[in-house]
Amino acid sequence: LVARVADGESLARFTNEGGAFGGFEWIGPKRLAFLHRPVPAGDPDEDRRLEASAQTLWVLDLAVDPPRLEARYAVLEGQSLDRMAANAAGALVFRARQAEGSGIAVLGPTEAAPSFYPARADWPRLSPDGRQATFSTGNEIAVMDLPGGRTRALTDNRVRDRYPFFAHDGARVFY
């Protein structure tokens, strides 16, 4: 991963050390969150190597000089995070998979570990105030209250509804 300014000057460099990057998301104008998964050497099956490896959520802060790279959260063994999204307050939401099932994981700007909410969820997004998450579930769209996890369906039709997101004021969900 290399962060460069418009004139091409390199601000920060992070090598993948034989791993894979994914799930890039800006947290405000100068902080970039991303997931990194190391890949053990010697296994030619990349898919299996990725499944067997632990992930780390990193945040690259470009607002400081020199830029600072912080390991924000080490994903637990048997857990996998992807499809990350952020809100303006700096909270992050992920699709989460773990032994107990799938759901969404929400990591507040000051929390050390995410809260897990069981749900058949895909493409999660947070409301601007972080009090709700919306996501695809099957072919429908749902909204979940946070914290607590009370979920309600927004759609119930024959159309495949996906990729929901909140309006900037949080009053509506578009999909």
Tab-separated table of C-alpha atoms in Angstrom:
chain	number	residue	atom	x	y	z
A	1	LEU	CA	0.000	0.000	0.000
A	2	VAL	CA	1.424	3.368	-0.987
A	3	ALA	CA	-0.211	6.729	-0.210
A	4	ARG	CA	0.866	9.534	-2.525
A	5	VAL	CA	-0.075	13.195	-2.801
A	6	ALA	CA	-1.126	14.759	-6.115
A	7	ASP	CA	2.466	15.632	-7.110
A	8	GLY	CA	3.443	11.963	-6.774
A	9	GLU	CA	5.401	12.276	-3.529
A	10	SER	CA	5.095	9.116	-1.430
A	11	LEU	CA	3.638	9.850	2.022
A	12	ALA	CA	3.450	6.348	3.403
A	13	ARG	CA	4.343	2.838	2.344
A	14	PHE	CA	3.143	-0.411	3.882
A	15	THR	CA	4.336	-3.682	2.380
A	16	ASN	CA	1.992	-6.618	2.249
A	17	GLU	CA	4.608	-9.036	3.590
A	18	GLY	CA	3.229	-11.819	1.439
A	19	GLY	CA	-0.344	-10.979	2.371
A	20	ALA	CA	-3.404	-9.362	0.896
A	21	PHE	CA	-5.060	-5.978	1.388
A	22	GLY	CA	-8.787	-5.362	1.156
A	23	GLY	CA	-11.743	-3.371	2.397
A	24	PHE	CA	-10.374	0.148	1.957
A	25	GLU	CA	-12.571	2.886	3.457
A	26	TRP	CA	-11.904	6.566	4.210
A	27	ILE	CA	-12.688	7.715	7.747
A	28	GLY	CA	-12.957	11.435	7.153
A	29	PRO	CA	-10.665	13.211	4.690
A	30	LYS	CA	-7.275	12.048	6.016
A	31	ARG	CA	-7.655	8.622	7.625
A	32	LEU	CA	-7.770	5.400	5.613
A	33	ALA	CA	-8.937	2.128	7.166
A	34	PHE	CA	-8.087	-1.188	5.523
A	35	LEU	CA	-7.863	-4.874	6.286
A	36	HIS	CA	-4.648	-6.862	5.873
A	37	ARG	CA	-4.427	-10.630	5.932
A	38	PRO	CA	-0.982	-12.279	6.005
A	39	VAL	CA	-0.565	-15.288	3.755
A	40	PRO	CA	1.547	-18.123	5.155
A	41	ALA	CA	4.357	-19.113	2.832
A	42	GLY	CA	4.366	-22.502	1.195
A	43	ASP	CA	0.652	-22.962	0.470
A	44	PRO	CA	-0.011	-22.558	-3.258
A	45	ASP	CA	-3.805	-22.396	-2.793
A	46	GLU	CA	-4.315	-18.682	-2.161
A	47	ASP	CA	-8.017	-19.058	-1.250
A	48	ARG	CA	-7.202	-21.585	1.478
A	49	ARG	CA	-4.261	-19.485	2.679
A	50	LEU	CA	-6.533	-16.454	3.053
A	51	GLU	CA	-9.182	-18.405	4.963
A	52	ALA	CA	-6.602	-19.761	7.402
A	53	SER	CA	-4.948	-16.436	8.182
A	54	ALA	CA	-5.760	-13.803	10.763
A	55	GLN	CA	-6.760	-10.309	9.679
A	56	THR	CA	-5.775	-6.960	11.127
A	57	LEU	CA	-7.687	-3.711	10.739
A	58	TRP	CA	-5.215	-0.894	10.137
A	59	VAL	CA	-5.750	2.878	10.064
A	60	LEU	CA	-3.351	5.103	8.131
A	61	ASP	CA	-3.491	8.661	9.522
A	62	LEU	CA	-2.346	11.157	6.895
A	63	ALA	CA	-3.225	14.167	9.069
A	64	VAL	CA	0.038	13.863	11.024
A	65	ASP	CA	3.590	14.305	9.803
A	66	PRO	CA	5.003	11.770	9.327
A	67	PRO	CA	1.892	9.689	8.553
A	68	ARG	CA	1.113	7.155	11.284
A	69	LEU	CA	-0.007	3.567	10.748
A	70	GLU	CA	-1.968	2.051	13.644
A	71	ALA	CA	-3.079	-1.558	14.102
A	72	ARG	CA	-6.652	-0.801	15.189
A	73	TYR	CA	-8.015	-4.329	15.744
A	74	ALA	CA	-6.662	-7.884	15.414
A	75	VAL	CA	-9.505	-10.041	14.133
A	76	LEU	CA	-10.098	-13.077	16.335
A	77	GLU	CA	-9.231	-16.608	15.239
A	78	GLY	CA	-12.124	-18.127	13.328
A	79	GLN	CA	-13.562	-14.728	12.492
A	80	SER	CA	-13.481	-12.957	9.133
A	81	LEU	CA	-14.440	-9.370	8.307
A	82	ASP	CA	-15.134	-7.869	4.892
A	83	ARG	CA	-17.335	-5.330	3.060
A	84	MET	CA	-16.278	-2.539	5.424
A	85	ALA	CA	-18.021	0.837	5.468
A	86	ALA	CA	-17.525	3.943	7.627
A	87	ASN	CA	-19.681	6.845	8.717
A	88	ALA	CA	-18.574	10.457	9.179
A	89	ALA	CA	-18.102	9.929	12.946
A	90	GLY	CA	-15.411	7.319	12.278
A	91	ALA	CA	-17.404	4.205	13.189
A	92	LEU	CA	-16.912	1.143	10.986
A	93	VAL	CA	-19.292	-1.665	10.047
A	94	PHE	CA	-18.377	-5.008	8.477
A	95	ARG	CA	-19.989	-8.160	7.233
A	96	ALA	CA	-18.739	-10.678	9.805
A	97	ARG	CA	-18.378	-14.423	9.654
A	98	GLN	CA	-17.518	-16.580	12.634
A	99	ALA	CA	-18.173	-20.037	14.010
A	100	GLU	CA	-21.454	-18.922	15.614
A	101	GLY	CA	-22.755	-17.710	12.238
A	102	SER	CA	-22.731	-14.560	10.183
A	103	GLY	CA	-23.823	-11.044	10.977
A	104	ILE	CA	-22.530	-7.513	11.172
A	105	ALA	CA	-19.730	-6.184	13.333
A	106	VAL	CA	-19.722	-2.533	14.405
A	107	LEU	CA	-16.577	-0.822	15.696
A	108	GLY	CA	-17.110	2.610	17.230
A	109	PRO	CA	-14.425	5.284	16.898
A	110	THR	CA	-13.153	4.721	20.456
A	111	GLU	CA	-14.023	1.040	20.990
A	112	ALA	CA	-11.269	-1.553	21.306
A	113	ALA	CA	-13.294	-4.384	19.740
A	114	PRO	CA	-16.380	-4.531	17.535
A	115	SER	CA	-19.836	-5.539	18.712
A	116	PHE	CA	-21.268	-8.514	16.824
A	117	TYR	CA	-24.929	-8.678	15.801
A	118	PRO	CA	-26.207	-11.957	14.323
A	119	ALA	CA	-28.032	-11.472	11.038
A	120	ARG	CA	-28.030	-12.822	7.531
A	121	ALA	CA	-26.362	-9.626	6.351
A	122	ASP	CA	-24.554	-8.375	3.292
A	123	TRP	CA	-23.343	-4.896	2.229
A	124	PRO	CA	-23.840	-3.230	5.651
A	125	ARG	CA	-23.799	0.563	6.030
A	126	LEU	CA	-24.052	2.770	9.123
A	127	SER	CA	-26.321	5.743	9.646
A	128	PRO	CA	-24.513	9.075	10.064
A	129	ASP	CA	-25.164	9.052	13.827
A	130	GLY	CA	-24.204	5.365	14.207
A	131	ARG	CA	-27.541	4.440	15.788
A	132	GLN	CA	-28.620	2.182	12.928
A	133	ALA	CA	-27.174	-0.133	10.314
A	134	THR	CA	-28.801	-1.095	7.042
A	135	PHE	CA	-27.931	-4.161	4.995
A	136	SER	CA	-29.108	-6.593	2.359
A	137	THR	CA	-30.578	-9.798	3.706
A	138	GLY	CA	-31.493	-12.387	1.119
A	139	ASN	CA	-33.241	-10.299	-1.536
A	140	GLU	CA	-34.505	-7.644	0.855
A	141	ILE	CA	-33.252	-4.586	2.782
A	142	ALA	CA	-33.327	-4.380	6.586
A	143	VAL	CA	-32.480	-1.797	9.243
A	144	MET	CA	-31.020	-2.729	12.628
A	145	ASP	CA	-31.043	-0.522	15.732
A	146	LEU	CA	-27.684	-0.157	17.471
A	147	PRO	CA	-26.955	-1.118	20.133
A	148	GLY	CA	-29.488	-3.835	20.746
A	149	GLY	CA	-29.895	-5.432	17.366
A	150	ARG	CA	-33.669	-4.985	16.857
A	151	THR	CA	-34.101	-5.543	13.113
A	152	ARG	CA	-36.968	-4.663	10.807
A	153	ALA	CA	-37.450	-5.296	7.113
A	154	LEU	CA	-37.741	-2.268	4.837
A	155	THR	CA	-38.660	-4.213	1.726
A	156	ASP	CA	-40.734	-7.288	0.958
A	157	ASN	CA	-41.092	-7.847	-2.754
A	158	ARG	CA	-40.002	-10.043	-5.672
A	159	VAL	CA	-37.146	-7.742	-6.672
A	160	ARG	CA	-33.567	-8.406	-5.571
A	161	ASP	CA	-32.878	-5.366	-3.366
A	162	ARG	CA	-29.195	-4.756	-2.567
A	163	TYR	CA	-26.524	-2.147	-1.749
A	164	PRO	CA	-28.428	0.035	0.738
A	165	PHE	CA	-27.064	3.292	2.122
A	166	PHE	CA	-28.360	6.077	4.350
A	167	ALA	CA	-29.049	9.631	3.230
A	168	HIS	CA	-26.611	12.171	4.708
A	169	ASP	CA	-29.243	13.185	7.282
A	170	GLY	CA	-29.971	9.534	8.184
A	171	ALA	CA	-33.717	9.965	7.553
A	172	ARG	CA	-33.924	7.697	4.488
A	173	VAL	CA	-32.364	4.531	3.134
A	174	PHE	CA	-31.652	4.277	-0.586
A	175	TYR	CA	-30.953	1.032	-2.448
